[in-house]
mmCIF file of C-alpha atoms and ligand atoms in Angstrom:
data_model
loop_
_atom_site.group_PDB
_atom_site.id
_atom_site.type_symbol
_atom_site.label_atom_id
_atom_site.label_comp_id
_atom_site.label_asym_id
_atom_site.label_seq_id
_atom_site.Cartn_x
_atom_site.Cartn_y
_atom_site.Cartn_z
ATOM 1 C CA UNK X 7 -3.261 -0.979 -21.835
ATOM 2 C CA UNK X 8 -1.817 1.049 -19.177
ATOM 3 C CA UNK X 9 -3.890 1.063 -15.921
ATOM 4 C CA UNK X 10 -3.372 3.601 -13.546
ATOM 5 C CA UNK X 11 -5.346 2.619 -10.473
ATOM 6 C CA UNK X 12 -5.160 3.498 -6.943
ATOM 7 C CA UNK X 13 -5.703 0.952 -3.734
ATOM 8 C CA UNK X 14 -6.978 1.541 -0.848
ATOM 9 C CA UNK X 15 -7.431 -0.050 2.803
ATOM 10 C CA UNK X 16 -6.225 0.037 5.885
ATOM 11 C CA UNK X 17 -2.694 -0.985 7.147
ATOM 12 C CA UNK X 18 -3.036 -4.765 7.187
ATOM 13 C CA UNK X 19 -6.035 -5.453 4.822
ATOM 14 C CA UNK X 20 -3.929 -6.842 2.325
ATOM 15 C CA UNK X 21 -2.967 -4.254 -0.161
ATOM 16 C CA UNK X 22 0.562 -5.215 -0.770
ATOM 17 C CA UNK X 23 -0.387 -8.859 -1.512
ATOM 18 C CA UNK X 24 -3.306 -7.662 -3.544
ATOM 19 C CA UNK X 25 -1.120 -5.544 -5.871
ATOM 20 C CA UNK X 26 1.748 -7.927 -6.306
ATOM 21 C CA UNK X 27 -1.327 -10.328 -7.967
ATOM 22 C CA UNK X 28 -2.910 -7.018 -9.752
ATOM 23 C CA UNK X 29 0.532 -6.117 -10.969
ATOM 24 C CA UNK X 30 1.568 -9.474 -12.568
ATOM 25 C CA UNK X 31 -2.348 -9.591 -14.373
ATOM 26 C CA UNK X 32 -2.356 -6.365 -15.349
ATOM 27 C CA UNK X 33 1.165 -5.540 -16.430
ATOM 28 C CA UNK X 34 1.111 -2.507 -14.706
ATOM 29 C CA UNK X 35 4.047 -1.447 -11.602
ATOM 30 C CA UNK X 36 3.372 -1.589 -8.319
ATOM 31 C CA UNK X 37 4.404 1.885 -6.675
ATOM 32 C CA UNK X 38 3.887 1.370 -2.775
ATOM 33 C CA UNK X 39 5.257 4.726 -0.914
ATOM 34 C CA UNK X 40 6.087 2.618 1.841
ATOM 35 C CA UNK X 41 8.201 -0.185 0.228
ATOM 36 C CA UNK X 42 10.244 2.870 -1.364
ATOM 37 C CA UNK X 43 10.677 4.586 2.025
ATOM 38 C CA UNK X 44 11.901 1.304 3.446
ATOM 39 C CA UNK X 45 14.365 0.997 0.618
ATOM 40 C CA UNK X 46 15.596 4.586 1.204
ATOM 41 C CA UNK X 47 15.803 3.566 5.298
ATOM 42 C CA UNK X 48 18.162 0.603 4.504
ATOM 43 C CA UNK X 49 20.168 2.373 1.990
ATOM 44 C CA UNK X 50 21.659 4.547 5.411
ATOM 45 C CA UNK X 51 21.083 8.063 2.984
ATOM 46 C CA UNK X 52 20.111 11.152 4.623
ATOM 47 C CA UNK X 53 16.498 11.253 3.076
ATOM 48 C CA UNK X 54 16.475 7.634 4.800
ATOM 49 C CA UNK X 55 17.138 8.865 8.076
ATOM 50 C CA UNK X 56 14.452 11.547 8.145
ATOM 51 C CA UNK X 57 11.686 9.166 6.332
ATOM 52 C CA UNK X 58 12.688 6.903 9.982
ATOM 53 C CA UNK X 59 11.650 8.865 12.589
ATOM 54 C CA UNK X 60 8.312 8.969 11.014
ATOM 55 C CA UNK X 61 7.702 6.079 10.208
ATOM 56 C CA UNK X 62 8.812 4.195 13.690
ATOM 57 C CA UNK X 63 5.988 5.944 15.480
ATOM 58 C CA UNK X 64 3.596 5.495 12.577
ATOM 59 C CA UNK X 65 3.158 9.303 11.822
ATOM 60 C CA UNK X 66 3.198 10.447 7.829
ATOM 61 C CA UNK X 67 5.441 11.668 6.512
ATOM 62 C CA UNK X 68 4.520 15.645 4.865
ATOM 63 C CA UNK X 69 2.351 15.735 1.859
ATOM 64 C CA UNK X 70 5.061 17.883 -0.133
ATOM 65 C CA UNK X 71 7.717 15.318 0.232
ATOM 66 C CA UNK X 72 5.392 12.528 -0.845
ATOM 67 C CA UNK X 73 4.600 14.212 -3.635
ATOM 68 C CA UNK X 74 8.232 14.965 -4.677
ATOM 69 C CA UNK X 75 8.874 10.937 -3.816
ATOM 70 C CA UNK X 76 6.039 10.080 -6.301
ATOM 71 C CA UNK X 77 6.488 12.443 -9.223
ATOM 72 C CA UNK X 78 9.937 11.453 -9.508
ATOM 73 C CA UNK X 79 8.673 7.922 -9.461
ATOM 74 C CA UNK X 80 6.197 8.934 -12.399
ATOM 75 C CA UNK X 81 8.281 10.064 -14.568
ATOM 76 C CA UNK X 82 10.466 6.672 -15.160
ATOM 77 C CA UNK X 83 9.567 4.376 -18.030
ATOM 78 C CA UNK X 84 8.132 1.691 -16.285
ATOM 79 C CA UNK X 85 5.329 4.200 -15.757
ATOM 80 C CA UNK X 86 5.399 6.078 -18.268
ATOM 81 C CA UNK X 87 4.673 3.051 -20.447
ATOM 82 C CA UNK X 88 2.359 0.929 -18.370
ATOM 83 C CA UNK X 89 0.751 2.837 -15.621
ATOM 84 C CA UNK X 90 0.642 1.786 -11.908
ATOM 85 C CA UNK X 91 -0.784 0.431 -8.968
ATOM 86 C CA UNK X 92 -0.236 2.874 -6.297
ATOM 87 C CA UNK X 93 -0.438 1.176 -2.482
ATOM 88 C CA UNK X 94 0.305 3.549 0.609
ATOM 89 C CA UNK X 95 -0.606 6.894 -1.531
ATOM 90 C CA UNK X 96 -2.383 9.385 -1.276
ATOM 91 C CA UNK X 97 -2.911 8.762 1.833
ATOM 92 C CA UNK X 98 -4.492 12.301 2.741
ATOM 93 C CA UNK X 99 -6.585 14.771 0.776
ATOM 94 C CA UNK X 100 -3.765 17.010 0.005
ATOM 95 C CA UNK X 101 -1.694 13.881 -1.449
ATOM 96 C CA UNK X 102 -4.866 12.901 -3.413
ATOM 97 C CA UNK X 103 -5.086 16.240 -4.654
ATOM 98 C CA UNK X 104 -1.676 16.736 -5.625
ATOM 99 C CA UNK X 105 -1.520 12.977 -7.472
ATOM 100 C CA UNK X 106 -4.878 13.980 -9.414
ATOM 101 C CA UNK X 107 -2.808 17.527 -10.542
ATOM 102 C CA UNK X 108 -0.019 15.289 -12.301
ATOM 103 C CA UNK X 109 -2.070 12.499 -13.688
ATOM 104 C CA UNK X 110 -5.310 10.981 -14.153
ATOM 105 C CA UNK X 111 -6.490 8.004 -12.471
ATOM 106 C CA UNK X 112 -8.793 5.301 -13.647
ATOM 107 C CA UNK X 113 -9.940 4.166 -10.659
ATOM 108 C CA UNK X 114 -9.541 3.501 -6.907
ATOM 109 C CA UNK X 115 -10.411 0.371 -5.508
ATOM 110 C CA UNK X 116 -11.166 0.579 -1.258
ATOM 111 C CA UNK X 117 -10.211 -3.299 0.386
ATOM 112 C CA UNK X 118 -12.364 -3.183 3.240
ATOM 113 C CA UNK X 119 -11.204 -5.152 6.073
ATOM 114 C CA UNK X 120 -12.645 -4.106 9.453
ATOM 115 C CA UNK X 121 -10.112 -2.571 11.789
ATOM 116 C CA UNK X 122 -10.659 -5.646 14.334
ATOM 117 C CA UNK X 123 -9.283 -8.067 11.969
ATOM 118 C CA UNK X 124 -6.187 -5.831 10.616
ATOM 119 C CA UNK X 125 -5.219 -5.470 14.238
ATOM 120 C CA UNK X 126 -5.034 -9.387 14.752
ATOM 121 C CA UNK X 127 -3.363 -9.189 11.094
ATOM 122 C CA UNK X 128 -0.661 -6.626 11.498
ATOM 123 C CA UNK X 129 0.944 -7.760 15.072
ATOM 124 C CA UNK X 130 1.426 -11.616 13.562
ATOM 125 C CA UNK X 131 2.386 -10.093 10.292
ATOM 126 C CA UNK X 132 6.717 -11.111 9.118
ATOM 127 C CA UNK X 133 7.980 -9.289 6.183
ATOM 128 C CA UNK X 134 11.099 -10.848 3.557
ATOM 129 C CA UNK X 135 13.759 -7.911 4.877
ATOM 130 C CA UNK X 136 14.927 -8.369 0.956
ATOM 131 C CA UNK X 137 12.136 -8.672 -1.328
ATOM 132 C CA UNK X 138 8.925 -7.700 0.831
ATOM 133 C CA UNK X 139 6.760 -11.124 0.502
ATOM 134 C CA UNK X 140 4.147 -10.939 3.394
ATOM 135 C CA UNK X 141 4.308 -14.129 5.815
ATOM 136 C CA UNK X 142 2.393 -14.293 9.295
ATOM 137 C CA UNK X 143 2.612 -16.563 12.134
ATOM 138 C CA UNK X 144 -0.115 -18.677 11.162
ATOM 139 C CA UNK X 145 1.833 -19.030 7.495
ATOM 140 C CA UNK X 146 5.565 -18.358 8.320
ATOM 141 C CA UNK X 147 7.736 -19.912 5.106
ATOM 142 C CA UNK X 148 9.156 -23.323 4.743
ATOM 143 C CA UNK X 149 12.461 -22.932 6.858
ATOM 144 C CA UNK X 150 11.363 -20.407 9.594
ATOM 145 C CA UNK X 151 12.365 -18.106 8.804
ATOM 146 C CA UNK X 152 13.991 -17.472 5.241
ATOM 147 C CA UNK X 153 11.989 -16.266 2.709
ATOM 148 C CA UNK X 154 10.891 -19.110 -0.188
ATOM 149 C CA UNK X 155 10.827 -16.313 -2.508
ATOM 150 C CA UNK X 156 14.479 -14.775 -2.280
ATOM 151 C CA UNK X 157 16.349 -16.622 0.653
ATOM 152 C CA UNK X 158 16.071 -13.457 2.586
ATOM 153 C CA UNK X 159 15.497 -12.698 6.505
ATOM 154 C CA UNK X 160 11.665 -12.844 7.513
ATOM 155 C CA UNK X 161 11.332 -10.340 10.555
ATOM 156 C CA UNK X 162 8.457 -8.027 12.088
ATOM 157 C CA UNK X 163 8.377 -4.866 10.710
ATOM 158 C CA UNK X 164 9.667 -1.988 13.076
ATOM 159 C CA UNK X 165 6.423 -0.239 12.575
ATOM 160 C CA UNK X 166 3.807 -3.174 13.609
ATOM 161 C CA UNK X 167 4.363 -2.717 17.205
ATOM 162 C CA UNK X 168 1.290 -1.933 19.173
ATOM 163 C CA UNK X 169 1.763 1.769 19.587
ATOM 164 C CA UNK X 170 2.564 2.681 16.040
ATOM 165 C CA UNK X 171 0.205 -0.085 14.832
ATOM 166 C CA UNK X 172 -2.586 1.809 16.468
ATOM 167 C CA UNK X 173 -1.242 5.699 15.563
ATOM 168 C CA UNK X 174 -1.083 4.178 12.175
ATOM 169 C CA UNK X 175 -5.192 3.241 11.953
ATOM 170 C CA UNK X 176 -5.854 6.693 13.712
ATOM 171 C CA UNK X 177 -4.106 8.502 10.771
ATOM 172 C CA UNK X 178 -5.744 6.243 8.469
ATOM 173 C CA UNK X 179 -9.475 7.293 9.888
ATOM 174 C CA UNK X 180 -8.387 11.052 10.241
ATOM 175 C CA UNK X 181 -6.375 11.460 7.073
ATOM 176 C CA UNK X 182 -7.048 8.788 4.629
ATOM 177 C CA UNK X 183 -10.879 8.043 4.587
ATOM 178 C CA UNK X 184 -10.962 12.156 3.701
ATOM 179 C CA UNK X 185 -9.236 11.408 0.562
ATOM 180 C CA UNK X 186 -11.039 8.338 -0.321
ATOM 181 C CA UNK X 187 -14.020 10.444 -0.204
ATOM 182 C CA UNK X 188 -12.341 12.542 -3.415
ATOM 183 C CA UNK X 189 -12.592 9.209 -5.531
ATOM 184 C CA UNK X 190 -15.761 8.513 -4.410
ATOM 185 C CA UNK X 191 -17.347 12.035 -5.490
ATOM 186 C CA UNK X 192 -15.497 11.575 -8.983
ATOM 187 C CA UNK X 193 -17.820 8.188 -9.594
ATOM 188 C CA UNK X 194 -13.855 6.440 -9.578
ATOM 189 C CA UNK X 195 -14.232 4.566 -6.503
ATOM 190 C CA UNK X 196 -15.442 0.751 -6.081
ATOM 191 C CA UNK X 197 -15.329 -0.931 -2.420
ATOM 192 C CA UNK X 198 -14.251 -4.437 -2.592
ATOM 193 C CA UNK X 199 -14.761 -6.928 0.455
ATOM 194 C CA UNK X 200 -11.285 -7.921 1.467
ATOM 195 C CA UNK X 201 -11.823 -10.718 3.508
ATOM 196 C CA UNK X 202 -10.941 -14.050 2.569
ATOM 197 C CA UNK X 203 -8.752 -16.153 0.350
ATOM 198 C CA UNK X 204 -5.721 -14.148 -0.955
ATOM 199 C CA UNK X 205 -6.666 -15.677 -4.779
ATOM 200 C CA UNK X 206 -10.833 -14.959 -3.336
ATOM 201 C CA UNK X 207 -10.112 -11.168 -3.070
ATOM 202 C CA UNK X 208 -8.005 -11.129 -6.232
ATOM 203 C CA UNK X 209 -10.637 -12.293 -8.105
ATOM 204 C CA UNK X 210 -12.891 -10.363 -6.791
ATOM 205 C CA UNK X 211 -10.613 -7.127 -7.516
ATOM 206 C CA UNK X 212 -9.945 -8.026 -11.092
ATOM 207 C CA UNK X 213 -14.026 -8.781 -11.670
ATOM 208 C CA UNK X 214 -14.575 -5.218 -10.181
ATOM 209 C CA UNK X 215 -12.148 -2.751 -11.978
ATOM 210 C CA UNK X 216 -12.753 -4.726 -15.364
ATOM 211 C CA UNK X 217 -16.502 -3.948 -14.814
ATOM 212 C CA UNK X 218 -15.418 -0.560 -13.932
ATOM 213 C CA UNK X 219 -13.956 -0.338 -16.809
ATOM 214 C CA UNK X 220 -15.797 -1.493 -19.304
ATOM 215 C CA UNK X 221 -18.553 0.906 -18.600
HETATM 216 P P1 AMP P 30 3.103 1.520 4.570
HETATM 217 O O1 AMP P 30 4.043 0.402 4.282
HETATM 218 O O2 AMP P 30 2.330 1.963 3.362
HETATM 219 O O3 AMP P 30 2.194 1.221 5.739
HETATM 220 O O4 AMP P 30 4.001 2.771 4.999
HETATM 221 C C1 AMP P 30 4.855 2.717 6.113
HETATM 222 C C2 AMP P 30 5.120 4.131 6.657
HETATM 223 O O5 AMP P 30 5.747 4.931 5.641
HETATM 224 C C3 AMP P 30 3.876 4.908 7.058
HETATM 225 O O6 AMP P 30 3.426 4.589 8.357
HETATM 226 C C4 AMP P 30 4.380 6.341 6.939
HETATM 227 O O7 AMP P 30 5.217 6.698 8.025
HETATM 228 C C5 AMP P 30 5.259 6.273 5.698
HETATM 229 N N1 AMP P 30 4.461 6.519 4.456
HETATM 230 C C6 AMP P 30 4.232 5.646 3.444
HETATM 231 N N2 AMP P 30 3.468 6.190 2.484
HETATM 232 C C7 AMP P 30 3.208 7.468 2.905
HETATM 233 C C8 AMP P 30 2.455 8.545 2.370
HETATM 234 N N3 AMP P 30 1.802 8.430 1.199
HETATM 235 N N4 AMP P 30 2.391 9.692 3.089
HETATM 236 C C9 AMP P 30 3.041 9.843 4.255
HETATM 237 N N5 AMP P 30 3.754 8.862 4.832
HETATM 238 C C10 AMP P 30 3.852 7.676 4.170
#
């Protein structure tokens, strides 16, 4: 079955972990906006250079370009065949708009984490430069620090410094809850408490949208 569901939460509230797990129990890809922005920043190309000097400060980057970065994302076979997991997008009401024009959407799960605990989160939060597995300080990897996954660099992202860490959650209040609200007026939006275990919430997750589902 392809699923083609959408997750939410603020920066830091776990949604990358959450839909590496979703994506190897549900088959589906795991399209994050920012991941592929990143990619696009260390490749050096043009498009790269741009996508940087929003992203430093922690602004958005405009709603037509995202869409352009996601339908050309949509239409590869990965996709096409087994739906996705979409993490960083839409991230305001005229991305949500736009995504609903080109596809449907099963669902959209919302990981609530309050924003006092992402803060704490996202300033001890290390990121694999190579392959993206999350680490923190309180869980760095085996041989600080070189990713177990890959053998890759660990290092802080250039975005979780305090000042773009905190334009970041503003944009996410101002933009992003306006576009949750679309899901949530569709009946195709389930909150999920994202606190915990990383295996706790996944559980949780998987319990949630296969309810969802099944109704
Ligand atoms: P993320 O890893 O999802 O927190 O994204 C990192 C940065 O990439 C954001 O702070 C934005 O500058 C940019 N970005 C990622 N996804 C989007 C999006 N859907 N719309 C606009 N900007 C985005």
């Amino acid at each position: 079955m392809a699923l083609k569901l959408v997750l939410f939460g603020r920066q830091g509230a776990g949604k990358g972990t959450q839909s590496a797990l979703l994506a190897k129990h549900y088959g589906a890809p795991h399209v994050s906006t920012g991941d592929m922005l990143r990619e696009a920043v260390a490749e050096g190309t043009e498009f790269g250079r741009q996508a940087k000097q929003y992203m430093d400060s922690g602004a958005l980057l405009p709603d037509e370009v995202m869409l352009g970065v996601i339908t050309e994302r949509f239409a590869q076979p990965d996709v096409q065949a087994n739906g996705f997991l979409l993490d960083g997008f839409p991230r305001t009401v005229g991305q949500a708009e736009g995504l609903l024009g080109i596809t449907d959407v099963d669902l959209a799960v919302n990981l609530e984490v309050p924003r006092d605990v992402v803060l704490e989160r996202l300033s001890s939060r290390r990121v694999c430069a190579n392959c993206g597995t999350i680490y923190s300080l309180a869980e760095p990897p085996t041989h600080p620090w070189t990713c177990d996954v890959c053998g890759g660099e660990v290092v802080q992202r250039a975005d979780d410094t305090a000042e773009a860490i905190s334009a970041r959650l503003e944009a996410y209040e101002r933009d992003t809850v306006p576009a949750i609200a679309i899901f949530g007026q569709r009946g195709k939006l389930e909150t999920i408490d994202g606190l915990g275990r990383p295996e706790d919430v996944s559980a949780r997750l998987v319990a949630a949208i296969d309810a969802h589902l099944a109704r």
